[in-house]
Amino acid sequence: MIAIINGPNLNMLGRRNPAVYGSRTFEDFLPEAEDLVSQLTDGVETIEYFQSNSEGELVGRIQELAFDPVCSGIVLNPGAYAHYSYAIRDAVEMSPVPVIVVHISNIHAREEFRHNDVVVGAAKGTICGLGLDGYLLAIRSLIG
């Protein structure tokens, strides 16, 4: 199973600043990700999706998935928590399961406070600025 975890305000995709984040909701996009996983694994792998606006819930879910024998990778968009949550970073760092951080927008081309991502240093890799396609690239990396 590949897990996708989205942080705060990502439940508002499609409504929140479409010029930056696009006009699709994540629920509209999710079947595309599920199809990709099915194609790449001949239907063996599945996707589990989790979203929360709460830092503690995100940490708890990362911890659970990190030691779930069925989980083979995590795609994480920590949202604004990427810029200051050492608790999420620590959860990613302790995970034996590979974690790839995704940002829909290019955080380096935005406000200066968004340039620093404290989580990504603990992850296997990061993808930013490619919209929802970043999730698909992260999935390909975890499966490939």
CSV table of N, CA and C in Angstrom, one decimal, residues 16-67:
chain,number,residue,atom,x,y,z
A,16,ARG,N,-9.3,26.9,-2.9
A,16,ARG,CA,-8.3,27.8,-2.3
A,16,ARG,C,-7.3,28.2,-3.4
A,17,ASN,N,-7.3,29.5,-3.7
A,17,ASN,CA,-6.3,30.1,-4.6
A,17,ASN,C,-6.0,29.2,-5.8
A,18,PRO,N,-7.0,29.1,-6.7
A,18,PRO,CA,-6.8,28.2,-7.9
A,18,PRO,C,-5.6,28.6,-8.8
A,19,ALA,N,-5.2,29.9,-8.8
A,19,ALA,CA,-4.1,30.3,-9.6
A,19,ALA,C,-2.8,29.6,-9.1
A,20,VAL,N,-2.7,29.3,-7.8
A,20,VAL,CA,-1.5,28.7,-7.3
A,20,VAL,C,-1.7,27.1,-7.2
A,21,TYR,N,-2.9,26.7,-6.7
A,21,TYR,CA,-3.1,25.3,-6.4
A,21,TYR,C,-3.9,24.5,-7.4
A,22,GLY,N,-4.4,25.2,-8.4
A,22,GLY,CA,-5.3,24.5,-9.4
A,22,GLY,C,-6.7,24.5,-9.0
A,23,SER,N,-7.5,24.0,-9.9
A,23,SER,CA,-9.0,24.1,-9.7
A,23,SER,C,-9.6,22.7,-9.4
A,24,ARG,N,-8.7,21.7,-9.3
A,24,ARG,CA,-9.2,20.3,-9.0
A,24,ARG,C,-9.2,20.1,-7.5
A,25,THR,N,-10.2,19.3,-7.1
A,25,THR,CA,-10.2,18.9,-5.7
A,25,THR,C,-9.3,17.7,-5.6
A,26,PHE,N,-8.8,17.3,-4.4
A,26,PHE,CA,-8.0,16.1,-4.3
A,26,PHE,C,-8.8,14.9,-4.5
A,27,GLU,N,-10.1,15.0,-4.1
A,27,GLU,CA,-11.0,13.8,-4.3
A,27,GLU,C,-11.2,13.6,-5.8
A,28,ASP,N,-11.2,14.6,-6.7
A,28,ASP,CA,-11.3,14.4,-8.1
A,28,ASP,C,-10.0,13.8,-8.7
A,29,PHE,N,-8.9,14.2,-8.1
A,29,PHE,CA,-7.5,13.7,-8.5
A,29,PHE,C,-7.2,12.3,-8.1
A,30,LEU,N,-7.7,11.9,-6.9
A,30,LEU,CA,-7.3,10.6,-6.3
A,30,LEU,C,-7.5,9.4,-7.2
A,31,PRO,N,-8.6,9.3,-8.0
A,31,PRO,CA,-8.7,8.1,-8.9
A,31,PRO,C,-7.6,8.0,-9.9
A,32,GLU,N,-7.0,9.1,-10.3
A,32,GLU,CA,-5.9,9.1,-11.2
A,32,GLU,C,-4.7,8.5,-10.5
A,33,ALA,N,-4.5,8.8,-9.3
A,33,ALA,CA,-3.4,8.2,-8.5
A,33,ALA,C,-3.6,6.7,-8.3
A,34,GLU,N,-4.8,6.4,-8.0
A,34,GLU,CA,-5.1,5.0,-7.8
A,34,GLU,C,-4.9,4.2,-9.0
A,35,ASP,N,-5.3,4.7,-10.2
A,35,ASP,CA,-5.1,4.0,-11.5
A,35,ASP,C,-3.6,3.8,-11.7
A,36,LEU,N,-2.8,4.9,-11.5
A,36,LEU,CA,-1.4,4.7,-11.7
A,36,LEU,C,-0.8,3.6,-10.8
A,37,VAL,N,-1.2,3.6,-9.6
A,37,VAL,CA,-0.6,2.5,-8.7
A,37,VAL,C,-1.1,1.1,-9.2
A,38,SER,N,-2.3,1.0,-9.6
A,38,SER,CA,-2.8,-0.3,-10.1
A,38,SER,C,-2.0,-0.7,-11.4
A,39,GLN,N,-1.8,0.3,-12.3
A,39,GLN,CA,-1.1,0.0,-13.5
A,39,GLN,C,0.4,-0.4,-13.2
A,40,LEU,N,1.0,0.3,-12.3
A,40,LEU,CA,2.4,0.0,-12.0
A,40,LEU,C,2.7,-1.3,-11.3
A,41,THR,N,1.6,-1.8,-10.6
A,41,THR,CA,1.8,-2.9,-9.7
A,41,THR,C,0.9,-4.1,-10.1
A,42,ASP,N,0.3,-4.0,-11.3
A,42,ASP,CA,-0.7,-5.0,-11.7
A,42,ASP,C,-1.8,-5.3,-10.7
A,43,GLY,N,-2.2,-4.2,-10.0
A,43,GLY,CA,-3.3,-4.3,-9.1
A,43,GLY,C,-2.9,-4.8,-7.7
A,44,VAL,N,-1.6,-5.1,-7.5
A,44,VAL,CA,-1.1,-5.6,-6.2
A,44,VAL,C,-1.2,-4.5,-5.1
A,45,GLU,N,-0.7,-3.3,-5.4
A,45,GLU,CA,-0.7,-2.2,-4.4
A,45,GLU,C,-2.0,-1.4,-4.5
A,46,THR,N,-2.3,-0.8,-3.4
A,46,THR,CA,-3.4,0.1,-3.3
A,46,THR,C,-3.0,1.5,-2.7
A,47,ILE,N,-3.9,2.4,-2.7
A,47,ILE,CA,-3.6,3.7,-2.1
A,47,ILE,C,-4.5,3.9,-0.9
A,48,GLU,N,-3.9,4.4,0.2
A,48,GLU,CA,-4.7,4.9,1.3
A,48,GLU,C,-4.5,6.4,1.4
A,49,TYR,N,-5.6,7.1,1.6
A,49,TYR,CA,-5.5,8.6,1.6
A,49,TYR,C,-5.9,9.1,3.0
A,50,PHE,N,-5.2,10.0,3.5
A,50,PHE,CA,-5.5,10.6,4.8
A,50,PHE,C,-5.2,12.1,4.7
A,51,GLN,N,-6.1,12.9,5.2
A,51,GLN,CA,-5.9,14.4,5.3
A,51,GLN,C,-6.3,14.9,6.7
A,52,SER,N,-5.5,15.8,7.2
A,52,SER,CA,-5.9,16.4,8.5
A,52,SER,C,-5.3,17.8,8.6
A,53,ASN,N,-6.0,18.6,9.3
A,53,ASN,CA,-5.6,20.0,9.6
A,53,ASN,C,-4.8,20.0,10.9
A,54,SER,N,-4.7,18.9,11.6
A,54,SER,CA,-4.1,18.8,12.9
A,54,SER,C,-2.7,18.2,12.8
A,55,GLU,N,-1.8,18.9,13.4
A,55,GLU,CA,-0.4,18.4,13.4
A,55,GLU,C,-0.3,17.1,14.1
A,56,GLY,N,-0.9,17.0,15.3
A,56,GLY,CA,-0.8,15.7,16.0
A,56,GLY,C,-1.4,14.5,15.3
A,57,GLU,N,-2.5,14.7,14.6
A,57,GLU,CA,-3.1,13.7,13.8
A,57,GLU,C,-2.1,13.2,12.7
A,58,LEU,N,-1.5,14.2,12.1
A,58,LEU,CA,-0.5,13.9,11.0
A,58,LEU,C,0.7,13.1,11.5
A,59,VAL,N,1.2,13.5,12.7
A,59,VAL,CA,2.3,12.8,13.3
A,59,VAL,C,1.9,11.4,13.6
A,60,GLY,N,0.7,11.2,14.2
A,60,GLY,CA,0.2,9.9,14.6
A,60,GLY,C,0.0,9.0,13.4
A,61,ARG,N,-0.5,9.5,12.3
A,61,ARG,CA,-0.7,8.7,11.1
A,61,ARG,C,0.6,8.3,10.5
A,62,ILE,N,1.6,9.2,10.4
A,62,ILE,CA,2.9,8.9,9.9
A,62,ILE,C,3.5,7.8,10.7
A,63,GLN,N,3.5,7.9,12.1
A,63,GLN,CA,4.0,6.9,12.9
A,63,GLN,C,3.3,5.5,12.7
A,64,GLU,N,2.0,5.5,12.6
A,64,GLU,CA,1.3,4.2,12.4
A,64,GLU,C,1.7,3.6,11.0
A,65,LEU,N,1.8,4.4,10.0
A,65,LEU,CA,2.1,3.9,8.7
A,65,LEU,C,3.6,3.4,8.6
A,66,ALA,N,4.5,4.1,9.3
A,66,ALA,CA,5.9,3.8,9.3
A,66,ALA,C,6.2,2.4,9.7
A,67,PHE,N,5.4,1.9,10.6
A,67,PHE,CA,5.6,0.5,11.1
A,67,PHE,C,4.5,-0.4,10.7
